[in-house]
PDB file of C-alpha atoms in Angstrom:
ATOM      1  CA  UNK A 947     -19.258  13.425  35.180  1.00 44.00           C
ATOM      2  CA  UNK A 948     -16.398  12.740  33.309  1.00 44.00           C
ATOM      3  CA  UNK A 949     -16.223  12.607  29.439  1.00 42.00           C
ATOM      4  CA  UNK A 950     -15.919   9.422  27.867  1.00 45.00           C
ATOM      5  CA  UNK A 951     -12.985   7.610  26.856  1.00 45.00           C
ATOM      6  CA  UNK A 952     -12.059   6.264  23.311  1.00 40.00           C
ATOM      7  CA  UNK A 953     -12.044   2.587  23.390  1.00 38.00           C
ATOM      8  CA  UNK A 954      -8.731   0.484  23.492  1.00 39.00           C
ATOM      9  CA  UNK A 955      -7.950  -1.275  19.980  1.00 36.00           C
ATOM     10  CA  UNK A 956      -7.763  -4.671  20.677  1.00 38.00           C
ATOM     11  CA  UNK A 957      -6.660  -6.496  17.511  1.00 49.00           C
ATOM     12  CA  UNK A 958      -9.098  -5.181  15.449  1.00 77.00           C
ATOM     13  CA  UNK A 959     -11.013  -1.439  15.393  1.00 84.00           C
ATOM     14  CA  UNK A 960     -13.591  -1.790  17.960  1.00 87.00           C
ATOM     15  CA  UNK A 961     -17.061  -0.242  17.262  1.00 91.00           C
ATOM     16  CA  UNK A 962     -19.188   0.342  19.857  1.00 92.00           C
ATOM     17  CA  UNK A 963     -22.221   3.044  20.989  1.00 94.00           C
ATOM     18  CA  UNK A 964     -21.913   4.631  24.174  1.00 92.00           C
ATOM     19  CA  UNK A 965     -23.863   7.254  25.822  1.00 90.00           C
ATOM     20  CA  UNK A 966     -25.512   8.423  22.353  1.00 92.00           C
ATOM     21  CA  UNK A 967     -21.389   8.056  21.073  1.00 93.00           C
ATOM     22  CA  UNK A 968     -20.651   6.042  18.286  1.00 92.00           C
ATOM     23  CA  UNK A 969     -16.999   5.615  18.627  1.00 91.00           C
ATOM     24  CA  UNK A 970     -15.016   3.983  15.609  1.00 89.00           C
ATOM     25  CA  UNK A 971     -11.491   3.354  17.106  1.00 86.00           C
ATOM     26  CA  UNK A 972     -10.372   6.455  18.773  1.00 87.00           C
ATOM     27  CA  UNK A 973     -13.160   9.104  16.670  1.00 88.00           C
ATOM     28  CA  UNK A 974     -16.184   9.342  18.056  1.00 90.00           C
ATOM     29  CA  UNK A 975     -19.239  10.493  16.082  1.00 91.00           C
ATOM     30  CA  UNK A 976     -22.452  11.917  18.142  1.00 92.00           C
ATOM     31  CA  UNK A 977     -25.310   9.850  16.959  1.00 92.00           C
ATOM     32  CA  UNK A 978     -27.567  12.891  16.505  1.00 91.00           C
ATOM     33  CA  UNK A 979     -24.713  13.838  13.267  1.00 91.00           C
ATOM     34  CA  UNK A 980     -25.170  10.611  11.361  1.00 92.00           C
ATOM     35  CA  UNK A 981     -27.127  11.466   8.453  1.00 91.00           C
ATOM     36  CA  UNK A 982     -26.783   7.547   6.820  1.00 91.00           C
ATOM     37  CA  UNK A 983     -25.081   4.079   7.597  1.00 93.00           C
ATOM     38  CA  UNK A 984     -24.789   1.714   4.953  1.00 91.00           C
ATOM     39  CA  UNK A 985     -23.066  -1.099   3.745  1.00 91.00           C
ATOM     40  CA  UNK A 986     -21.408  -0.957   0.011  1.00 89.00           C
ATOM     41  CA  UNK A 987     -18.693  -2.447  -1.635  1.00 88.00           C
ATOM     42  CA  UNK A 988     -15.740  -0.413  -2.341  1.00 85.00           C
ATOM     43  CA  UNK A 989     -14.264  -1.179  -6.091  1.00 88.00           C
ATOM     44  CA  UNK A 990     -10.739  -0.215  -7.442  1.00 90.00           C
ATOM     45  CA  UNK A 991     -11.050   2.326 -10.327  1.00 90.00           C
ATOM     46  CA  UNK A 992      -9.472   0.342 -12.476  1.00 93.00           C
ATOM     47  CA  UNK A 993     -10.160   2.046 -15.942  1.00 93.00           C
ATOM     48  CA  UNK A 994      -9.740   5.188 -14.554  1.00 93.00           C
ATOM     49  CA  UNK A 995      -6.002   4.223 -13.155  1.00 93.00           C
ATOM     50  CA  UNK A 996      -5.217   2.618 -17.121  1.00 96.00           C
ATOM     51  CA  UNK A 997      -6.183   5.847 -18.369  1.00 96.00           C
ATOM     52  CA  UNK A 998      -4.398   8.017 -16.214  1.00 95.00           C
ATOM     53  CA  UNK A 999      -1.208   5.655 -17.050  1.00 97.00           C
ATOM     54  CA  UNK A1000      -2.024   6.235 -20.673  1.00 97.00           C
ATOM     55  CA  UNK A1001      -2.277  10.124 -20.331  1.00 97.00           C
ATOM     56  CA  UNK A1002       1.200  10.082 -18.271  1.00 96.00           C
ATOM     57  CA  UNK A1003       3.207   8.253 -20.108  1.00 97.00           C
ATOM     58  CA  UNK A1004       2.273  10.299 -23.645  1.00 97.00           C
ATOM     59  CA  UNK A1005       2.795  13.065 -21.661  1.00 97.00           C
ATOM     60  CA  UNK A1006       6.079  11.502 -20.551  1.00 97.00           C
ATOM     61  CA  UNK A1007       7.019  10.700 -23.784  1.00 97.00           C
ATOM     62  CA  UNK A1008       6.066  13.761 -25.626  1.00 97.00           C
ATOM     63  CA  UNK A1009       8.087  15.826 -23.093  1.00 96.00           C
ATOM     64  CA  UNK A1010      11.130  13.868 -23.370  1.00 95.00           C
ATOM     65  CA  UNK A1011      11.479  13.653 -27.193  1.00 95.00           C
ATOM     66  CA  UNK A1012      11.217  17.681 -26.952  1.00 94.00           C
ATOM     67  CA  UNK A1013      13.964  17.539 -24.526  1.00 91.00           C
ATOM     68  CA  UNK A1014      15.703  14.778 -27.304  1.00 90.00           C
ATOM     69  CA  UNK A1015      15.648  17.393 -29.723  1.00 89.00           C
ATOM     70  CA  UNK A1016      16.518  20.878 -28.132  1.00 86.00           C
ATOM     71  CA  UNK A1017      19.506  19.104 -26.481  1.00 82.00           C
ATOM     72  CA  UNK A1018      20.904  18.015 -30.331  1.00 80.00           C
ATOM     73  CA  UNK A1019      20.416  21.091 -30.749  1.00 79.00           C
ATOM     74  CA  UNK A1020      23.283  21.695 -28.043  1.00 74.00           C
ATOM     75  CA  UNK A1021      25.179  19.078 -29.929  1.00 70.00           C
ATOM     76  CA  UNK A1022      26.213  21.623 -32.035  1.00 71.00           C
ATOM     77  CA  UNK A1023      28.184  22.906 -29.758  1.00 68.00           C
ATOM     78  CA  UNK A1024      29.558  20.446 -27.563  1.00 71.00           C
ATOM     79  CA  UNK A1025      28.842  16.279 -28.471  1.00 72.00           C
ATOM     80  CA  UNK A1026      29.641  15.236 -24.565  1.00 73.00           C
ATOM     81  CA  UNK A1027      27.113  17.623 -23.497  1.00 74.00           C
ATOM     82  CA  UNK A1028      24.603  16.589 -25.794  1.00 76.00           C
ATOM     83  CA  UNK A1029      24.883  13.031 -25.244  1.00 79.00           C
ATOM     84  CA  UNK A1030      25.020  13.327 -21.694  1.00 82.00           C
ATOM     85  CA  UNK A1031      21.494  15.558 -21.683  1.00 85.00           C
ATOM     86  CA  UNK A1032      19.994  12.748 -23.636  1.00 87.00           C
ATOM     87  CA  UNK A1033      20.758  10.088 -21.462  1.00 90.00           C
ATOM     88  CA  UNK A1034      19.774  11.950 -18.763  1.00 91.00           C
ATOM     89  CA  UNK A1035      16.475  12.950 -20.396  1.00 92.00           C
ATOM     90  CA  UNK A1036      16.133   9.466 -21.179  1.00 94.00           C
ATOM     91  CA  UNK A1037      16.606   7.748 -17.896  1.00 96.00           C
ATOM     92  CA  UNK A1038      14.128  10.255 -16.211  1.00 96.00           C
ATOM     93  CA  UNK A1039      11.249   9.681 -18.870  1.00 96.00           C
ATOM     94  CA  UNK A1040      11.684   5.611 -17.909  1.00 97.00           C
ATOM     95  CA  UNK A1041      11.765   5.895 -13.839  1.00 97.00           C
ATOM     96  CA  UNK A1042       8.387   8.105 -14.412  1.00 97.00           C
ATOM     97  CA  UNK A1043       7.583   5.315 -16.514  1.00 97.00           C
ATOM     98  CA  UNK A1044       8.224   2.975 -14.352  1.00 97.00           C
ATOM     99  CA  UNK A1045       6.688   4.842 -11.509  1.00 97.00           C
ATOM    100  CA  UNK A1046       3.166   5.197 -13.631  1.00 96.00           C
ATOM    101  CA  UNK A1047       3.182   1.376 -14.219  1.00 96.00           C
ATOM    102  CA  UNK A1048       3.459   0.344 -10.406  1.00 95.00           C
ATOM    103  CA  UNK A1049       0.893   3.060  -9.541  1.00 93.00           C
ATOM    104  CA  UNK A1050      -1.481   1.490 -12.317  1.00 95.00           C
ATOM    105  CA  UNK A1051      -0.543  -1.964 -11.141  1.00 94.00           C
ATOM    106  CA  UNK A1052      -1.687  -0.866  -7.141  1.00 91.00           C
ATOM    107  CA  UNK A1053      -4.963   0.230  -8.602  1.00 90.00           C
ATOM    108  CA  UNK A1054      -5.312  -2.805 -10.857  1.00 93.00           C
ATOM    109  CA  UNK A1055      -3.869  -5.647  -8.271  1.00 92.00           C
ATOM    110  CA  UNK A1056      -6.413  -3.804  -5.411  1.00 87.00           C
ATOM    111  CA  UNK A1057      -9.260  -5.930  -3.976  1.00 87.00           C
ATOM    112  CA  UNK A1058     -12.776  -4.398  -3.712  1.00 86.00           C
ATOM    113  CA  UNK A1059     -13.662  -4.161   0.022  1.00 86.00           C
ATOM    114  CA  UNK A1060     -17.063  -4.693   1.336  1.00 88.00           C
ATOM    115  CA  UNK A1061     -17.391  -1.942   4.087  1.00 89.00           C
ATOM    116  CA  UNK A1062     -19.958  -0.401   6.930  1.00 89.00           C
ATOM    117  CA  UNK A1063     -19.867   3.743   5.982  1.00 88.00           C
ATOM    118  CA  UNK A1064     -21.250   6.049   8.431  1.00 89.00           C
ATOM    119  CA  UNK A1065     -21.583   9.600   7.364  1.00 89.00           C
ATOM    120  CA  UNK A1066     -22.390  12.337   9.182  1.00 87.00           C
ATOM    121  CA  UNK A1067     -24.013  15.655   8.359  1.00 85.00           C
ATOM    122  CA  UNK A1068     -20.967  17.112   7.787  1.00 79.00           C
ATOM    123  CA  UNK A1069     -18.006  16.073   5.347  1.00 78.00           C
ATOM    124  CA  UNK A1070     -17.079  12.799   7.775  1.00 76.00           C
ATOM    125  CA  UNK A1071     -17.114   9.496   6.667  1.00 80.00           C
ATOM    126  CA  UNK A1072     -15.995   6.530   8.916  1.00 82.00           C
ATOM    127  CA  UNK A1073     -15.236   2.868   6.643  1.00 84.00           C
ATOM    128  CA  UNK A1074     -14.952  -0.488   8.891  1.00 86.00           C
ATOM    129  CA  UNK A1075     -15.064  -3.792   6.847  1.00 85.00           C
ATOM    130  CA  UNK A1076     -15.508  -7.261   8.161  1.00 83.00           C
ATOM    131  CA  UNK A1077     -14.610 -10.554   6.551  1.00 82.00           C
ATOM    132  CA  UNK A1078     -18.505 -11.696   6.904  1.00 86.00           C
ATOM    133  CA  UNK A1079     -20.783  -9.084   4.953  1.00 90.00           C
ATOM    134  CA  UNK A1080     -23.767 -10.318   7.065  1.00 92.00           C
ATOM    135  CA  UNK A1081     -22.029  -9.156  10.020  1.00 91.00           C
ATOM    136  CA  UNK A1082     -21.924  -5.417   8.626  1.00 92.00           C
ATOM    137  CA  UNK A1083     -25.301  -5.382   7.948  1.00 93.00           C
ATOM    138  CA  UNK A1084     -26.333  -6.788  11.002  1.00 94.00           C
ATOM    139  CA  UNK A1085     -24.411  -3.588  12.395  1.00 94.00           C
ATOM    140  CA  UNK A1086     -26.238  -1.219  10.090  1.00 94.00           C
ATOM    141  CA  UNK A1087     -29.063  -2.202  11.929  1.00 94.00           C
ATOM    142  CA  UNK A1088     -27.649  -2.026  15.414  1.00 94.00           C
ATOM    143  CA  UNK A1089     -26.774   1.753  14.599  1.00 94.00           C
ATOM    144  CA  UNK A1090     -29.628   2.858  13.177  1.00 93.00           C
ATOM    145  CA  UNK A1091     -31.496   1.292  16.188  1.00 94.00           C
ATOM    146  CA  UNK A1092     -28.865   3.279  18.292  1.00 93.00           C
ATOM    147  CA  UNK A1093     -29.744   6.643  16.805  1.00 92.00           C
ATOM    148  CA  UNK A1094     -33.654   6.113  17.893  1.00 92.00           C
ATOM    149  CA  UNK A1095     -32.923   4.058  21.208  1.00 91.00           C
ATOM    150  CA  UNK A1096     -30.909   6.943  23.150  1.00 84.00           C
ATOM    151  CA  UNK A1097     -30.102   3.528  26.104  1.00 91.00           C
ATOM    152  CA  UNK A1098     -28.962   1.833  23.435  1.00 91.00           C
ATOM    153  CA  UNK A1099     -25.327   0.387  23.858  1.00 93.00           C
ATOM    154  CA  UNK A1100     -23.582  -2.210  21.978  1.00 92.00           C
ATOM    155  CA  UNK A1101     -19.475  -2.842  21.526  1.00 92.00           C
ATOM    156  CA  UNK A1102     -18.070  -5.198  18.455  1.00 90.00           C
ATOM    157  CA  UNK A1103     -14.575  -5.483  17.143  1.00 87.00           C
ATOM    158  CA  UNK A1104     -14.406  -5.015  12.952  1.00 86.00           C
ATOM    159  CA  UNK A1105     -11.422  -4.462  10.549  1.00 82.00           C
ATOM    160  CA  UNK A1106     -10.568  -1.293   9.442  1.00 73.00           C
ATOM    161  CA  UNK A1107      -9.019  -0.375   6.276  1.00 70.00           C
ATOM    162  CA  UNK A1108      -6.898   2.393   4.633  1.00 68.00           C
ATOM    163  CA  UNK A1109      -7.883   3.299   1.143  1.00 65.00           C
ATOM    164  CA  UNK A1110      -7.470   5.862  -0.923  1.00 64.00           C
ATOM    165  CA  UNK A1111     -10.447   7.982  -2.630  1.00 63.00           C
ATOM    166  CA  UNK A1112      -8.712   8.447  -5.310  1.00 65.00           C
ATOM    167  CA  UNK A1113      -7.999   4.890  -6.053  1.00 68.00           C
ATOM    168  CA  UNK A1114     -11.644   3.896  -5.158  1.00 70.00           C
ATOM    169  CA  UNK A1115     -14.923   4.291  -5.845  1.00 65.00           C
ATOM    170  CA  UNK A1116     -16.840   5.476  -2.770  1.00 60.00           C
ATOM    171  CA  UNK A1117     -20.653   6.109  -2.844  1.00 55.00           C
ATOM    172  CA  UNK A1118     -23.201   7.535  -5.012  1.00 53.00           C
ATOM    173  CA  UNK A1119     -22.452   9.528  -7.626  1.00 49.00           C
ATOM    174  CA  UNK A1120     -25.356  12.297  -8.105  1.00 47.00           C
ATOM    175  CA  UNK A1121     -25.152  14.528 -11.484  1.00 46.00           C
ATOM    176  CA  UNK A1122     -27.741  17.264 -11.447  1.00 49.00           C
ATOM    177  CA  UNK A1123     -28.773  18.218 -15.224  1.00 50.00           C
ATOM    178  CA  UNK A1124     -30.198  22.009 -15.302  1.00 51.00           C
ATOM    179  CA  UNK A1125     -33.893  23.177 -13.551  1.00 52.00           C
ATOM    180  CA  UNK A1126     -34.588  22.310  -9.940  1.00 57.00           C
ATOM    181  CA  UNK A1127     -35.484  18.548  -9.165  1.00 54.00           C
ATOM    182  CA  UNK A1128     -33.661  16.963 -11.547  1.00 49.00           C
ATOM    183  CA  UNK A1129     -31.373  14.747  -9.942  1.00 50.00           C
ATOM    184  CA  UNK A1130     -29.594  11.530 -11.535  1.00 50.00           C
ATOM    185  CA  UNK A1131     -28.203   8.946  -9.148  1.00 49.00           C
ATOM    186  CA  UNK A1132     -25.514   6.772 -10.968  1.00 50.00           C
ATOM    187  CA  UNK A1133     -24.010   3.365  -8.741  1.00 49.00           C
TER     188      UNK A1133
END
């Protein structure tokens, strides 16, 4: 018997369980692995992208007034030189300013994405997202029914998204405080 083929995309990312294969596009993720599907909506870190801007551009700022002052101190020697440092000092602390600000405004402008994450017992995570949140939960359901109905087969066509994790919120945050057992779960 031959091994299975990854689906075709066709106009969307298809989803669909095959042979005890959960296939997301071209990756395919044995349904024995998947330790938890669940729908959650994914939210812009927003404060955290303002205070990363904030840290930047005092860093930005801090470093180029030190650069300011040890090139007057080259203006002792030659004026051209000096001024020519400072301009130069001065146009690179604004294009990483500049930079900063459209990075914060990506984070700030982003839309939170209601998604279907399946995770597996190891480090993978697959995110889909549909337009029609009842229609990922629907397919929450049709997995998990997957994982305990080995002739289970199904094939849908979602939307698939590219974020970043470190623009995004993703998931439970656990903090463990000390002893054994005590676990906090934060949303």
């Amino acid at each position: 018997m031959s091994p299975p083929q990854a689906p075709p995309l066709l106009g969307g990312v298809d989803l669909r369980v095959s042979r005890r294969l959960l296939w997301i596009g071209s990756a395919a993720y044995p349904l024995h692995n998947i330790a938890r599907v669940h729908t959650l909506t994914l939210h812009p870190k927003r404060k955290e992208a303002v205070l990363r801007f904030l840290r930047n551009g005092a860093i930005i700022m801090a470093t180029a007034i030190a650069l300011t002052i040890l090139s007057s101190v080259t203006a002792l020697a030659s004026t051209d030189t000096a001024g020519g440092l400072i301009l130069f000092v001065w146009l690179g602390a604004g294009a990483m300013l500049v930079y900063s600000l459209v990075e914060m405004a990506s984070v700030l402008n982003a839309p939170a994405h209601y998604v279907l994450a399946v995770e597996t017992s190891g480090p993978s995570t697959a995110v889909v997202t549909s337009r029609d949140p009842a229609h990922l939960n629907h397919l929450v359901g049709q997995i998990a029914h997957a994982i305990d109905h080995p002739e289970a087969e199904f094939q849908v066509t979602v939307e698939s998204i590219t974020v970043s994790p470190n623009h995004y919120y993703f998931g439970d945050n656990v903090n463990m405080y000390g002893g054994s057992g005590n676990v906090g779960i934060t949303t």
